[in-house]
PDB file of C-alpha atoms in Angstrom:
ATOM      1  CA  MET Z 143     -53.462 -12.172  24.208  1.00 53.00           C
ATOM      2  CA  GLU Z 144     -56.931 -13.778  24.110  1.00 65.00           C
ATOM      3  CA  SER Z 145     -55.388 -17.127  23.163  1.00 67.00           C
ATOM      4  CA  MET Z 146     -53.093 -16.940  26.194  1.00 75.00           C
ATOM      5  CA  LYS Z 147     -56.074 -16.218  28.442  1.00 83.00           C
ATOM      6  CA  LEU Z 148     -57.867 -19.229  26.990  1.00 80.00           C
ATOM      7  CA  PHE Z 149     -54.850 -21.488  27.534  1.00 82.00           C
ATOM      8  CA  LYS Z 150     -54.493 -20.368  31.158  1.00 89.00           C
ATOM      9  CA  TRP Z 151     -58.202 -21.032  31.704  1.00 90.00           C
ATOM     10  CA  ILE Z 152     -57.833 -24.520  30.188  1.00 90.00           C
ATOM     11  CA  GLN Z 153     -54.847 -25.231  32.451  1.00 92.00           C
ATOM     12  CA  LYS Z 154     -56.873 -24.269  35.511  1.00 93.00           C
ATOM     13  CA  GLN Z 155     -59.907 -26.266  34.366  1.00 91.00           C
ATOM     14  CA  PHE Z 156     -57.914 -29.362  33.451  1.00 92.00           C
ATOM     15  CA  ALA Z 157     -56.264 -29.395  36.870  1.00 92.00           C
ATOM     16  CA  SER Z 158     -59.735 -29.207  38.414  1.00 92.00           C
ATOM     17  CA  TRP Z 159     -61.057 -32.005  36.174  1.00 92.00           C
ATOM     18  CA  MET Z 160     -58.145 -34.251  37.151  1.00 91.00           C
ATOM     19  CA  LYS Z 161     -58.888 -33.736  40.850  1.00 90.00           C
ATOM     20  CA  LYS Z 162     -62.610 -34.397  40.358  1.00 89.00           C
ATOM     21  CA  GLU Z 163     -62.443 -37.049  37.651  1.00 86.00           C
ATOM     22  CA  ASP Z 164     -65.582 -38.812  38.906  1.00 88.00           C
ATOM     23  CA  GLU Z 165     -67.608 -35.667  38.201  1.00 89.00           C
ATOM     24  CA  VAL Z 166     -66.404 -35.331  34.598  1.00 89.00           C
ATOM     25  CA  GLN Z 167     -69.209 -36.274  32.179  1.00 89.00           C
ATOM     26  CA  SER Z 168     -67.405 -35.920  28.841  1.00 90.00           C
ATOM     27  CA  LEU Z 169     -65.939 -39.186  27.493  1.00 91.00           C
ATOM     28  CA  PHE Z 170     -63.444 -37.117  25.517  1.00 89.00           C
ATOM     29  CA  LEU Z 171     -62.147 -35.401  28.658  1.00 91.00           C
ATOM     30  CA  LYS Z 172     -62.089 -38.694  30.557  1.00 92.00           C
ATOM     31  CA  GLU Z 173     -59.894 -40.235  27.849  1.00 92.00           C
ATOM     32  CA  LEU Z 174     -57.500 -37.280  27.951  1.00 93.00           C
ATOM     33  CA  ILE Z 175     -57.228 -37.576  31.734  1.00 93.00           C
ATOM     34  CA  ASN Z 176     -56.623 -41.333  31.498  1.00 91.00           C
ATOM     35  CA  ALA Z 177     -53.937 -40.787  28.856  1.00 92.00           C
ATOM     36  CA  THR Z 178     -51.958 -38.550  31.224  1.00 92.00           C
ATOM     37  CA  LYS Z 179     -51.912 -41.348  33.822  1.00 90.00           C
ATOM     38  CA  ARG Z 180     -50.571 -44.050  31.503  1.00 89.00           C
ATOM     39  CA  ASP Z 181     -46.918 -45.025  31.257  1.00 87.00           C
ATOM     40  CA  LYS Z 182     -44.995 -43.608  28.315  1.00 84.00           C
ATOM     41  CA  ASP Z 183     -44.675 -47.059  26.736  1.00 85.00           C
ATOM     42  CA  ASP Z 184     -48.367 -47.923  27.158  1.00 83.00           C
ATOM     43  CA  PRO Z 185     -49.724 -49.185  23.789  1.00 82.00           C
ATOM     44  CA  ASN Z 186     -52.938 -47.233  24.375  1.00 81.00           C
ATOM     45  CA  GLY Z 187     -50.986 -43.986  24.240  1.00 84.00           C
ATOM     46  CA  HIS Z 188     -49.568 -41.541  26.755  1.00 89.00           C
ATOM     47  CA  LEU Z 189     -50.006 -37.764  26.938  1.00 91.00           C
ATOM     48  CA  THR Z 190     -48.292 -35.204  29.100  1.00 92.00           C
ATOM     49  CA  ILE Z 191     -50.605 -32.783  30.868  1.00 92.00           C
ATOM     50  CA  ARG Z 192     -49.397 -30.014  28.550  1.00 92.00           C
ATOM     51  CA  GLU Z 193     -50.209 -32.131  25.497  1.00 92.00           C
ATOM     52  CA  ALA Z 194     -53.713 -32.875  26.810  1.00 91.00           C
ATOM     53  CA  GLU Z 195     -54.305 -29.167  27.451  1.00 90.00           C
ATOM     54  CA  SER Z 196     -53.059 -28.316  23.958  1.00 88.00           C
ATOM     55  CA  ILE Z 197     -55.488 -30.811  22.406  1.00 87.00           C
ATOM     56  CA  ILE Z 198     -58.404 -29.125  24.195  1.00 88.00           C
ATOM     57  CA  VAL Z 199     -57.273 -25.692  23.002  1.00 84.00           C
ATOM     58  CA  GLN Z 200     -56.883 -27.022  19.465  1.00 80.00           C
ATOM     59  CA  ILE Z 201     -60.401 -28.479  19.454  1.00 80.00           C
ATOM     60  CA  LEU Z 202     -61.898 -25.227  20.756  1.00 80.00           C
ATOM     61  CA  LEU Z 203     -60.036 -22.890  18.412  1.00 74.00           C
ATOM     62  CA  ALA Z 204     -60.184 -25.050  15.291  1.00 69.00           C
ATOM     63  CA  GLY Z 205     -63.900 -25.625  15.738  1.00 69.00           C
ATOM     64  CA  ASN Z 206     -64.741 -21.932  15.966  1.00 74.00           C
ATOM     65  CA  ASP Z 207     -62.416 -19.485  14.229  1.00 76.00           C
ATOM     66  CA  SER Z 208     -61.806 -21.486  11.061  1.00 84.00           C
ATOM     67  CA  SER Z 209     -65.490 -22.257  10.430  1.00 88.00           C
ATOM     68  CA  ALA Z 210     -66.490 -18.638  11.070  1.00 90.00           C
ATOM     69  CA  SER Z 211     -63.698 -17.425   8.771  1.00 92.00           C
ATOM     70  CA  THR Z 212     -64.838 -19.737   5.980  1.00 94.00           C
ATOM     71  CA  MET Z 213     -68.455 -18.632   6.393  1.00 96.00           C
ATOM     72  CA  GLY Z 214     -67.383 -14.997   6.087  1.00 96.00           C
ATOM     73  CA  SER Z 215     -65.258 -15.681   3.012  1.00 96.00           C
ATOM     74  CA  ALA Z 216     -68.059 -17.705   1.389  1.00 97.00           C
ATOM     75  CA  VAL Z 217     -70.710 -15.031   1.949  1.00 97.00           C
ATOM     76  CA  ALA Z 218     -68.331 -12.310   0.720  1.00 96.00           C
ATOM     77  CA  GLU Z 219     -67.713 -14.346  -2.437  1.00 96.00           C
ATOM     78  CA  LEU Z 220     -71.451 -14.721  -2.973  1.00 96.00           C
ATOM     79  CA  ALA Z 221     -71.976 -10.989  -2.499  1.00 96.00           C
ATOM     80  CA  ARG Z 222     -69.422 -10.287  -5.240  1.00 94.00           C
ATOM     81  CA  LYS Z 223     -71.079 -12.741  -7.632  1.00 96.00           C
ATOM     82  CA  PRO Z 224     -74.827 -12.116  -8.172  1.00 96.00           C
ATOM     83  CA  ASP Z 225     -74.879 -14.630 -11.035  1.00 97.00           C
ATOM     84  CA  MET Z 226     -73.510 -17.288  -8.685  1.00 98.00           C
ATOM     85  CA  GLN Z 227     -76.276 -16.495  -6.201  1.00 97.00           C
ATOM     86  CA  ILE Z 228     -78.899 -17.116  -8.876  1.00 97.00           C
ATOM     87  CA  PHE Z 229     -77.194 -20.325  -9.981  1.00 98.00           C
ATOM     88  CA  LEU Z 230     -76.947 -21.738  -6.457  1.00 98.00           C
ATOM     89  CA  ARG Z 231     -80.554 -20.857  -5.628  1.00 97.00           C
ATOM     90  CA  GLU Z 232     -81.589 -22.835  -8.700  1.00 97.00           C
ATOM     91  CA  ASN Z 233     -79.010 -25.575  -8.078  1.00 98.00           C
ATOM     92  CA  PRO Z 234     -78.558 -25.929  -4.300  1.00 97.00           C
ATOM     93  CA  ASP Z 235     -76.863 -29.297  -4.839  1.00 98.00           C
ATOM     94  CA  ARG Z 236     -73.846 -27.347  -6.146  1.00 98.00           C
ATOM     95  CA  ILE Z 237     -73.343 -25.452  -2.877  1.00 98.00           C
ATOM     96  CA  PRO Z 238     -70.751 -28.035  -1.691  1.00 97.00           C
ATOM     97  CA  ASP Z 239     -68.719 -27.406  -4.873  1.00 98.00           C
ATOM     98  CA  PHE Z 240     -68.886 -23.671  -4.201  1.00 98.00           C
ATOM     99  CA  ILE Z 241     -67.622 -24.253  -0.658  1.00 98.00           C
ATOM    100  CA  GLU Z 242     -64.628 -26.282  -1.886  1.00 98.00           C
ATOM    101  CA  GLU Z 243     -63.563 -23.458  -4.185  1.00 98.00           C
ATOM    102  CA  VAL Z 244     -63.921 -20.930  -1.365  1.00 98.00           C
ATOM    103  CA  LEU Z 245     -61.754 -23.167   0.810  1.00 97.00           C
ATOM    104  CA  ARG Z 246     -59.144 -23.336  -1.940  1.00 97.00           C
ATOM    105  CA  LEU Z 247     -58.949 -19.597  -2.642  1.00 96.00           C
ATOM    106  CA  GLU Z 248     -59.569 -18.379   0.912  1.00 95.00           C
ATOM    107  CA  SER Z 249     -57.996 -21.007   3.151  1.00 94.00           C
ATOM    108  CA  PRO Z 250     -58.954 -20.117   6.752  1.00 92.00           C
ATOM    109  CA  PHE Z 251     -55.353 -20.813   7.771  1.00 89.00           C
ATOM    110  CA  ASN Z 252     -52.434 -19.346   5.826  1.00 89.00           C
ATOM    111  CA  GLY Z 253     -50.080 -22.013   7.126  1.00 88.00           C
ATOM    112  CA  HIS Z 254     -48.636 -23.878  10.093  1.00 87.00           C
ATOM    113  CA  PHE Z 255     -45.181 -24.738  11.388  1.00 89.00           C
ATOM    114  CA  ARG Z 256     -43.919 -28.290  11.080  1.00 89.00           C
ATOM    115  CA  LYS Z 257     -40.647 -30.081  11.889  1.00 92.00           C
ATOM    116  CA  VAL Z 258     -38.749 -32.469   9.630  1.00 94.00           C
ATOM    117  CA  LYS Z 259     -38.943 -35.897  11.316  1.00 92.00           C
ATOM    118  CA  LYS Z 260     -37.014 -38.180   8.957  1.00 93.00           C
ATOM    119  CA  GLU Z 261     -33.573 -39.169  10.225  1.00 95.00           C
ATOM    120  CA  GLU Z 262     -32.037 -38.503   6.825  1.00 96.00           C
ATOM    121  CA  GLY Z 263     -33.942 -35.251   6.387  1.00 95.00           C
ATOM    122  CA  ILE Z 264     -35.735 -34.399   3.162  1.00 95.00           C
ATOM    123  CA  THR Z 265     -34.925 -32.583  -0.065  1.00 95.00           C
ATOM    124  CA  LEU Z 266     -37.541 -30.292  -1.603  1.00 89.00           C
ATOM    125  CA  HIS Z 267     -36.872 -28.603  -4.947  1.00 87.00           C
ATOM    126  CA  GLY Z 268     -33.139 -29.016  -4.467  1.00 92.00           C
ATOM    127  CA  GLN Z 269     -33.107 -27.642  -0.922  1.00 94.00           C
ATOM    128  CA  HIS Z 270     -32.003 -30.150   1.730  1.00 96.00           C
ATOM    129  CA  LEU Z 271     -33.771 -29.874   5.073  1.00 96.00           C
ATOM    130  CA  PRO Z 272     -32.060 -31.888   7.842  1.00 96.00           C
ATOM    131  CA  LYS Z 273     -33.976 -33.573  10.648  1.00 96.00           C
ATOM    132  CA  GLY Z 274     -35.305 -31.071  13.166  1.00 95.00           C
ATOM    133  CA  THR Z 275     -35.611 -28.216  10.674  1.00 96.00           C
ATOM    134  CA  ARG Z 276     -38.611 -26.031  11.462  1.00 95.00           C
ATOM    135  CA  VAL Z 277     -40.514 -25.068   8.341  1.00 93.00           C
ATOM    136  CA  MET Z 278     -43.734 -23.217   7.697  1.00 92.00           C
ATOM    137  CA  LEU Z 279     -46.082 -24.895   5.242  1.00 90.00           C
ATOM    138  CA  LEU Z 280     -48.182 -22.293   3.439  1.00 93.00           C
ATOM    139  CA  TRP Z 281     -51.546 -23.877   2.650  1.00 92.00           C
ATOM    140  CA  GLY Z 282     -52.860 -20.699   1.051  1.00 92.00           C
ATOM    141  CA  SER Z 283     -49.906 -20.559  -1.320  1.00 94.00           C
ATOM    142  CA  GLY Z 284     -50.171 -24.246  -2.204  1.00 94.00           C
ATOM    143  CA  ASN Z 285     -53.844 -23.768  -3.003  1.00 96.00           C
ATOM    144  CA  ARG Z 286     -52.828 -21.281  -5.709  1.00 96.00           C
ATOM    145  CA  ASP Z 287     -49.886 -23.258  -7.085  1.00 95.00           C
ATOM    146  CA  GLU Z 288     -49.942 -22.743 -10.853  1.00 94.00           C
ATOM    147  CA  GLY Z 289     -48.024 -26.002 -11.243  1.00 92.00           C
ATOM    148  CA  TYR Z 290     -51.048 -27.911  -9.930  1.00 94.00           C
ATOM    149  CA  TRP Z 291     -54.111 -25.720 -10.475  1.00 95.00           C
ATOM    150  CA  LYS Z 292     -55.271 -24.497 -13.865  1.00 94.00           C
ATOM    151  CA  ASN Z 293     -55.862 -20.723 -13.728  1.00 95.00           C
ATOM    152  CA  PRO Z 294     -55.366 -20.745  -9.934  1.00 96.00           C
ATOM    153  CA  GLU Z 295     -56.519 -17.145  -9.388  1.00 96.00           C
ATOM    154  CA  GLU Z 296     -59.840 -17.820 -11.125  1.00 96.00           C
ATOM    155  CA  PHE Z 297     -62.895 -18.828  -9.076  1.00 97.00           C
ATOM    156  CA  SER Z 298     -64.479 -21.919 -10.629  1.00 97.00           C
ATOM    157  CA  ILE Z 299     -66.739 -24.548  -9.118  1.00 97.00           C
ATOM    158  CA  GLU Z 300     -66.200 -26.779 -12.166  1.00 96.00           C
ATOM    159  CA  ARG Z 301     -62.705 -27.930 -11.198  1.00 94.00           C
ATOM    160  CA  GLU Z 302     -62.402 -31.723 -11.306  1.00 91.00           C
ATOM    161  CA  ASN Z 303     -59.759 -31.631  -8.551  1.00 91.00           C
ATOM    162  CA  ARG Z 304     -61.634 -29.132  -6.365  1.00 90.00           C
ATOM    163  CA  ARG Z 305     -61.337 -31.279  -3.220  1.00 92.00           C
ATOM    164  CA  SER Z 306     -57.558 -31.579  -3.587  1.00 94.00           C
ATOM    165  CA  HIS Z 307     -56.869 -28.303  -1.785  1.00 96.00           C
ATOM    166  CA  LEU Z 308     -54.746 -28.181   1.370  1.00 94.00           C
ATOM    167  CA  SER Z 309     -57.085 -26.179   3.586  1.00 94.00           C
ATOM    168  CA  PHE Z 310     -57.823 -29.186   5.800  1.00 91.00           C
ATOM    169  CA  GLY Z 311     -54.255 -30.486   5.796  1.00 87.00           C
ATOM    170  CA  SER Z 312     -53.479 -34.056   4.739  1.00 85.00           C
ATOM    171  CA  GLY Z 313     -52.271 -37.408   6.005  1.00 85.00           C
ATOM    172  CA  ILE Z 314     -51.902 -37.692   9.783  1.00 82.00           C
ATOM    173  CA  HIS Z 315     -52.454 -33.938  10.011  1.00 81.00           C
ATOM    174  CA  SER Z 316     -55.868 -33.992   8.307  1.00 86.00           C
ATOM    175  CA  CYS Z 317     -58.428 -31.859  10.114  1.00 85.00           C
ATOM    176  CA  LEU Z 318     -60.579 -34.038  12.373  1.00 81.00           C
ATOM    177  CA  GLY Z 319     -63.524 -31.665  12.092  1.00 85.00           C
ATOM    178  CA  GLN Z 320     -63.554 -31.116   8.335  1.00 90.00           C
ATOM    179  CA  LYS Z 321     -66.883 -32.893   7.770  1.00 91.00           C
ATOM    180  CA  LEU Z 322     -68.536 -30.817  10.475  1.00 89.00           C
ATOM    181  CA  ALA Z 323     -66.959 -27.621   9.108  1.00 91.00           C
ATOM    182  CA  ARG Z 324     -68.260 -28.324   5.604  1.00 94.00           C
ATOM    183  CA  LEU Z 325     -71.719 -29.066   6.994  1.00 95.00           C
ATOM    184  CA  GLU Z 326     -71.804 -25.867   9.078  1.00 94.00           C
ATOM    185  CA  VAL Z 327     -70.907 -23.671   6.102  1.00 96.00           C
ATOM    186  CA  LYS Z 328     -73.348 -25.553   3.846  1.00 97.00           C
ATOM    187  CA  VAL Z 329     -76.280 -25.008   6.229  1.00 97.00           C
ATOM    188  CA  VAL Z 330     -75.488 -21.292   6.577  1.00 97.00           C
ATOM    189  CA  LEU Z 331     -75.325 -20.779   2.805  1.00 98.00           C
ATOM    190  CA  GLU Z 332     -78.463 -22.824   2.154  1.00 98.00           C
ATOM    191  CA  GLU Z 333     -80.486 -20.785   4.634  1.00 97.00           C
ATOM    192  CA  LEU Z 334     -79.047 -17.460   3.497  1.00 97.00           C
ATOM    193  CA  LEU Z 335     -79.797 -18.145  -0.163  1.00 98.00           C
ATOM    194  CA  LYS Z 336     -83.229 -19.523   0.670  1.00 96.00           C
ATOM    195  CA  ARG Z 337     -84.256 -16.405   2.591  1.00 96.00           C
ATOM    196  CA  THR Z 338     -82.801 -13.705   0.343  1.00 97.00           C
ATOM    197  CA  GLN Z 339     -83.310 -12.370  -3.152  1.00 96.00           C
ATOM    198  CA  ASN Z 340     -79.940 -10.673  -3.301  1.00 96.00           C
ATOM    199  CA  ILE Z 341     -76.787 -10.295  -1.218  1.00 96.00           C
ATOM    200  CA  GLU Z 342     -74.480  -7.301  -1.601  1.00 95.00           C
ATOM    201  CA  ILE Z 343     -71.443  -5.906   0.163  1.00 94.00           C
ATOM    202  CA  GLY Z 344     -72.671  -3.111   2.426  1.00 91.00           C
ATOM    203  CA  GLN Z 345     -71.155   0.305   2.903  1.00 82.00           C
ATOM    204  CA  THR Z 346     -67.380   0.170   3.191  1.00 74.00           C
ATOM    205  CA  SER Z 347     -64.568   2.680   2.749  1.00 69.00           C
ATOM    206  CA  GLY Z 348     -62.744   0.420   0.311  1.00 75.00           C
ATOM    207  CA  LYS Z 349     -61.740  -3.206  -0.069  1.00 85.00           C
ATOM    208  CA  LEU Z 350     -62.691  -5.634   2.656  1.00 91.00           C
ATOM    209  CA  LYS Z 351     -59.918  -5.861   5.232  1.00 91.00           C
ATOM    210  CA  TYR Z 352     -58.459  -9.052   6.649  1.00 91.00           C
ATOM    211  CA  LEU Z 353     -56.950  -9.578  10.077  1.00 89.00           C
ATOM    212  CA  ASN Z 354     -53.237  -8.817  10.212  1.00 89.00           C
ATOM    213  CA  SER Z 355     -52.105 -12.347  11.015  1.00 86.00           C
ATOM    214  CA  THR Z 356     -49.392 -14.731   9.882  1.00 85.00           C
ATOM    215  CA  PHE Z 357     -51.559 -17.775  10.485  1.00 85.00           C
ATOM    216  CA  VAL Z 358     -55.245 -17.015   9.879  1.00 86.00           C
ATOM    217  CA  ARG Z 359     -57.157 -15.658   6.903  1.00 91.00           C
ATOM    218  CA  SER Z 360     -60.211 -13.959   8.344  1.00 91.00           C
ATOM    219  CA  LEU Z 361     -62.178 -10.814   7.523  1.00 93.00           C
ATOM    220  CA  GLU Z 362     -62.110  -8.048  10.132  1.00 92.00           C
ATOM    221  CA  LYS Z 363     -65.762  -7.367   9.359  1.00 92.00           C
ATOM    222  CA  LEU Z 364     -68.273  -8.059   6.602  1.00 94.00           C
ATOM    223  CA  PRO Z 365     -70.938  -5.370   6.079  1.00 94.00           C
ATOM    224  CA  LEU Z 366     -73.841  -6.762   4.040  1.00 94.00           C
ATOM    225  CA  ARG Z 367     -76.984  -5.440   2.418  1.00 94.00           C
ATOM    226  CA  LEU Z 368     -79.645  -8.148   2.101  1.00 95.00           C
ATOM    227  CA  SER Z 369     -82.825  -8.159   0.048  1.00 95.00           C
ATOM    228  CA  ILE Z 370     -85.137 -10.471   1.975  1.00 94.00           C
ATOM    229  CA  LYS Z 371     -87.639 -12.668   0.139  1.00 89.00           C
ATOM    230  CA  GLN Z 372     -91.223 -11.742   0.812  1.00 84.00           C
ATOM    231  CA  LYS Z 373     -93.359 -14.548   2.187  1.00 73.00           C
TER     232      LYS Z 373
END
């Protein structure tokens, strides 16, 4: 429901930006507007208005929900592992490795739909998928594939292939904001570890609950009990 409200707002705003293009300050928005005015065979690329609106929605959603979800998962993992907290306070240069393992085990997106584009289709594990077949790629499942990962259910920051997870996609579908996302989570963890002596899960009636969603992996809430360092 909230996503639909956002999309309708973007549609209204984009129509306004197109009418008042001279007042638009963002180079990104200007390029999107220009792309909708180009011919379909223009080498610089053409976008329909709907495609331009979808790109804006994608940038807004991907730059907020996924980063927040990863931060929550990372802090929850720290709270469950007091020894890891001590290690990372003493070795802050290993925080990026910790983040990669969080991304592997707790991918902020469970998966996305894709369509087979090859004319001849594609065969995966003996199953032929003709062109146009709609499939859902499960990043979270791939990140725990025992055929690729050693002890996939185990949390370890010592994995040599730790950056080979699928949480940021791959190829032409690689996440454009992955460097920013990693930096955001890194800064949050650095500051949290710097300012606390201990991080624990706060009062809860049981296991932490995740949103009931096919696509996203995000905690409903994360109660914490923090022991603040004395200055």
